[in-house]
Coordinates of C-alpha atoms in Angstrom, one line a residue:
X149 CA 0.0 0.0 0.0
X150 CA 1.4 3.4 -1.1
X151 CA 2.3 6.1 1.4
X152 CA -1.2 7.9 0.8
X153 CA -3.5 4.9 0.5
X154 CA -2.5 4.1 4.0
X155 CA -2.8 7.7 5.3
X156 CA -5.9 7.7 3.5
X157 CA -6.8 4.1 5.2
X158 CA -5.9 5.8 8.4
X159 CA -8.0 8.5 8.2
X160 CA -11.3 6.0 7.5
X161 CA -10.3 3.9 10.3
X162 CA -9.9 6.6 12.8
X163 CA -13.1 8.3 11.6
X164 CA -15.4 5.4 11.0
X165 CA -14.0 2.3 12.5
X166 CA -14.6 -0.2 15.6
X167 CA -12.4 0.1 18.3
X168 CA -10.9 -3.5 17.1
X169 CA -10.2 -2.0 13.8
X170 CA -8.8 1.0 15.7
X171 CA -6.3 -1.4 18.1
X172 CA -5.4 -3.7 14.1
X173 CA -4.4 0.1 12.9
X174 CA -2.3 1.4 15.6
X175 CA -0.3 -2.1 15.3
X176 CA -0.1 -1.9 11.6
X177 CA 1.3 2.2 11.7
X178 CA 3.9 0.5 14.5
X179 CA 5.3 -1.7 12.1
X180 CA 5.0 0.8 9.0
X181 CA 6.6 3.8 10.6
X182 CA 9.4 1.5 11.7
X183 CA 11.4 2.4 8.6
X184 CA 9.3 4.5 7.2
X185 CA 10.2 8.3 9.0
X186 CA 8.1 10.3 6.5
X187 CA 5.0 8.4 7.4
X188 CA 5.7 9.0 11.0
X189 CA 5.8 12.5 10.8
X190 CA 2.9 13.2 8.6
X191 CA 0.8 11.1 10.9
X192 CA 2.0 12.4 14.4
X193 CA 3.6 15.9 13.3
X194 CA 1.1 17.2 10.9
X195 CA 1.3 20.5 13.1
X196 CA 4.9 21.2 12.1
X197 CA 4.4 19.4 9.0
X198 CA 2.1 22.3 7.2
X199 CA 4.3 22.0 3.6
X200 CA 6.0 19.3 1.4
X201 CA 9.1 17.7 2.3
X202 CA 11.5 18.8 0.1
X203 CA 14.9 17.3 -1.3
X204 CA 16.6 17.7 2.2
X205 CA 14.2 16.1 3.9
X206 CA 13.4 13.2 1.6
X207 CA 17.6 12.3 1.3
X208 CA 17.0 12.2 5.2
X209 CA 13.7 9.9 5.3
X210 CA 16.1 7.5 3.3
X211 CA 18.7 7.6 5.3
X212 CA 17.3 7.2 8.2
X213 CA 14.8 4.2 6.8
X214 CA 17.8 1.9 7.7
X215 CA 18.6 1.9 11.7
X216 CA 22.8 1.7 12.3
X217 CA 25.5 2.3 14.2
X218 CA 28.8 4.0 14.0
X219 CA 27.1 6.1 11.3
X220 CA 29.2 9.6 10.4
X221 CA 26.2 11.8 8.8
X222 CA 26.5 15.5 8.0
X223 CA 24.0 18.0 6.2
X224 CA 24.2 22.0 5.2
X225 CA 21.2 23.4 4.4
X226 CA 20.3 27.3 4.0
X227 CA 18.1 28.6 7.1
X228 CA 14.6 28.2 6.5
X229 CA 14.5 24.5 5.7
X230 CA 13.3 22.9 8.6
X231 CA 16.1 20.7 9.1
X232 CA 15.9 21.3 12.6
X233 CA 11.8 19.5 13.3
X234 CA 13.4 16.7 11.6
X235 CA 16.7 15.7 12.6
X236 CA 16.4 17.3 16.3
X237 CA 12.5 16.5 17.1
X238 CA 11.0 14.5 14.8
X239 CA 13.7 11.6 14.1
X240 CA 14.6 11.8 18.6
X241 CA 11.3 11.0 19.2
X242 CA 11.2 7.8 16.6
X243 CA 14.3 6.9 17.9
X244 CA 12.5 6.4 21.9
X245 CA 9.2 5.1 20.4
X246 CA 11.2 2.2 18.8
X247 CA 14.1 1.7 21.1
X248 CA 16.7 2.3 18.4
X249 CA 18.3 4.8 21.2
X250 CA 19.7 4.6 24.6
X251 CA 21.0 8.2 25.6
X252 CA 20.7 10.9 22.9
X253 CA 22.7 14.3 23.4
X254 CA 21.1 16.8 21.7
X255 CA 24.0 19.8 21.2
X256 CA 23.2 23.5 19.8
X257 CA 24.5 26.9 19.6
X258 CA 24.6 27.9 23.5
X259 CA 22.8 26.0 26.5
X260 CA 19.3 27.8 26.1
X261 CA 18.7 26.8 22.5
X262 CA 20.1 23.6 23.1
X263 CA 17.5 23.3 25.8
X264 CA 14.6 24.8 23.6
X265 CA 15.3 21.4 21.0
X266 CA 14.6 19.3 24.8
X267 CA 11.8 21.6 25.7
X268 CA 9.5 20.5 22.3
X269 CA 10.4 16.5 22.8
X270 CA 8.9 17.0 26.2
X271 CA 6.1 18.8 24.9
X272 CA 5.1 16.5 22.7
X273 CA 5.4 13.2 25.0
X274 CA 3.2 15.5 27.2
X275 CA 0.8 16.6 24.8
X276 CA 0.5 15.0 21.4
X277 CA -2.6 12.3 22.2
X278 CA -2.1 10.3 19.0
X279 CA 1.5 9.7 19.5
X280 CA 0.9 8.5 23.5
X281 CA -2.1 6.7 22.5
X282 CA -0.5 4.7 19.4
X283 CA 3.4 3.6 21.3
X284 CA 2.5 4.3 25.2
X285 CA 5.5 6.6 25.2
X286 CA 5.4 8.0 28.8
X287 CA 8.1 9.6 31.4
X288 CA 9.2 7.3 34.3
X289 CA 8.4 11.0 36.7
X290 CA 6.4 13.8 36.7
X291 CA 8.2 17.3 35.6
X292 CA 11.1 15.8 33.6
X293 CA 13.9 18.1 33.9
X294 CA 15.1 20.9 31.3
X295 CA 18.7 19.7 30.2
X296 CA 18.0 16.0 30.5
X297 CA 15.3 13.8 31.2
X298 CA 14.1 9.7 30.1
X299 CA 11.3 8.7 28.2
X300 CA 10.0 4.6 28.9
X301 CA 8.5 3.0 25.9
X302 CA 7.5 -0.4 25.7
X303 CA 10.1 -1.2 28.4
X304 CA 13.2 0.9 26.3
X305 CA 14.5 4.0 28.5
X306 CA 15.7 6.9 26.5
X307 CA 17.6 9.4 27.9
X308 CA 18.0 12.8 26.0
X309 CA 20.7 16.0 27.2
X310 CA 21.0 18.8 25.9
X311 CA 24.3 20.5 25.8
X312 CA 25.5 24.0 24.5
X313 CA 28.4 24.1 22.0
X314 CA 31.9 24.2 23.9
X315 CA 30.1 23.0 26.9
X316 CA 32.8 19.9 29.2
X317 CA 31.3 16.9 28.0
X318 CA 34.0 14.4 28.9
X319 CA 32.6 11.8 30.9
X320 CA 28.8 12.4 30.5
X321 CA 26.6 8.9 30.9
X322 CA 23.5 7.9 32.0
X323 CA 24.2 5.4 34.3
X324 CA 26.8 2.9 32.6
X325 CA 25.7 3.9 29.1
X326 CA 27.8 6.5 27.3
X327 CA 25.7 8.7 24.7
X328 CA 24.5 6.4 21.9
X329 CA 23.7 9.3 19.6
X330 CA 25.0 12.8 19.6
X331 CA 22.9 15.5 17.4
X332 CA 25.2 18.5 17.1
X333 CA 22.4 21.0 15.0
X334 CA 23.1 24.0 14.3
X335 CA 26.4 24.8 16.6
X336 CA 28.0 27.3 14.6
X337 CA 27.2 31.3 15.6
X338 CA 27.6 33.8 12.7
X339 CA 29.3 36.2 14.7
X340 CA 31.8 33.8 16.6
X341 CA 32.5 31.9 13.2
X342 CA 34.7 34.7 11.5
X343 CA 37.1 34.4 14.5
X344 CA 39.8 32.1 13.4
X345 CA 40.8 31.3 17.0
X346 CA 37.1 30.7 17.9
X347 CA 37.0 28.2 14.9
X348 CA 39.9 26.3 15.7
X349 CA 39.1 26.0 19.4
X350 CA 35.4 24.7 18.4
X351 CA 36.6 21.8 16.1
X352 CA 39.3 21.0 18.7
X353 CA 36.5 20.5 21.1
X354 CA 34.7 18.3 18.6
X355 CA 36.7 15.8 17.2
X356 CA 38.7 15.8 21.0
X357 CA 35.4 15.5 23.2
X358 CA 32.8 15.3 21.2
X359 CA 33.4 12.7 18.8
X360 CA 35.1 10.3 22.0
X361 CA 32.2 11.0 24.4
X362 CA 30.5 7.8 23.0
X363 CA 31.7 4.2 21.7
X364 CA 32.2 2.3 18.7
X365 CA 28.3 2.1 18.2
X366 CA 27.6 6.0 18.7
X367 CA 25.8 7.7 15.6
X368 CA 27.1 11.2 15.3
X369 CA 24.8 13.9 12.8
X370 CA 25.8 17.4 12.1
X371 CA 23.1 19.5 10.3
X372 CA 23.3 23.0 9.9
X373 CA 24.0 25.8 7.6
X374 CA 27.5 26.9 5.7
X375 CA 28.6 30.1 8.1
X376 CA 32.4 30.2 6.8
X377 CA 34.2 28.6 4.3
X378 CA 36.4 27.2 6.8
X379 CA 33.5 27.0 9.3
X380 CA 33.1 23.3 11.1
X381 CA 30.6 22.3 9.1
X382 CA 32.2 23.4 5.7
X383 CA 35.4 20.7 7.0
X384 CA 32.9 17.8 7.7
X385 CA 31.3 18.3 4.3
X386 CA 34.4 17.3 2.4
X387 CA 35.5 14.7 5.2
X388 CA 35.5 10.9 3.7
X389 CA 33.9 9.6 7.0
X390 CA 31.4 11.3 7.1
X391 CA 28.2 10.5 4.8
X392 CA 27.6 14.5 3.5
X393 CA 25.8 16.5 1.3
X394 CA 24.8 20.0 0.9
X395 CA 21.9 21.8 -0.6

């Protein structure tokens, strides 16, 4: 069944159907939105999902349609994309509904708009009803904290932290785990990016802490748009371990 035969199937079921058809359906979108990350945000996201996906986000839906590990993925894109609701909101949240995550570190451009990307998980484990009513995704306590809280689904823990860009990270775990996945979206600062010193001491911190903060299994992702030509991002771009391309 095509992507919009099923949406379509969805919507009849929802509207019209028994509550056994209803229970078949939410175990049928389980297994479809498995691999299939476009699907899963049209059906739970459709609030920040108001236009088409363009190319960015369709060479991510593939990408991300196969679960790994030790993957190297980078992305530039011009502001204005939404690469953010995908990669740091949309793709988190898959990642805890399905287990594919243990402890996500969500990194930004200074500790308050790192925490924002936290702040709209938690939102929408706290307030999207189909997304809670189709996986069960719940927090383990009430008032999950700002920089880091878990999410329990289906007996997989999730931990996410959110951490500003040049911020100590040597040594961070969640209990004995080390981060499984480290987001680093949108780092870079316009004005702190035409300081060669600040450049050099920013991919120092990188490739010394951040890249070794997790373990041979740890996906790291680096979206975010071309500052500098000798920015941190523009160096990843043309870096053979990392899976890159820029629009």
């Amino acid at each position: 069944m095509s992507r919009s035969d099923f949406l379509s199937f969805t919507v009849s079921i929802v509207e019209q159907g028994t509550n056994e058809d209803k229970a078949d359906l939410r175990l049928a979108i389980r297994e479809r939105c498995r691999t299939d990350i476009e699907l899963f945000a049209e059906l739970f996201f459709p609030h920040y999902c108001k236009h088409n996906f363009n190319d960015f986000h369709r060479d991510v839906f593939t990408y991300y349609s196969q679960p790994k590990r030790n993957g190297r993925f980078v992305r530039s894109a011009p502001r204005g994309y939404a690469k953010s609701t995908i990669t740091a909101l949309v793709k988190p949240i898959h990642d805890a509904c399905y287990g594919f995550e243990r402890f996500i570190v969500i990194i930004s451009n200074g500790q308050s708009q790192a925490n924002g990307k936290l702040k709209d998980i938690r939102n929408e484990i706290l307030s999207n009803t189909a997304l809670v009513d189709t996986y069960g995704i719940k927090f383990p306590r009430s008032n999950p904290a700002e920089t880091e809280f878990s999410t329990i689904c289906d007996g997989h823990k999730t931990t996410f932290k959110a951490v500003g860009t040049g911020v100590q990270v040597r040594g961070i775990r969640t209990e004995e785990a080390r981060p499984s996945k480290i987001i680093c979206d949108d780092v870079e600062h316009s004005d702190e990016v035409e300081n060669e010193e600040i450049r050099i001491k920013y991919e120092n911190w990188f490739f010394e802490d951040v890249c070794k903060i997790g373990d041979e299994n740890t996906n790291i992702e680096f979206i975010g748009t071309i500052l500098h030509k000798d920015a941190l991002l523009s160096h990843l771009l043309v870096n053979p371990s990392y899976d890159s391309k820029s629009y």
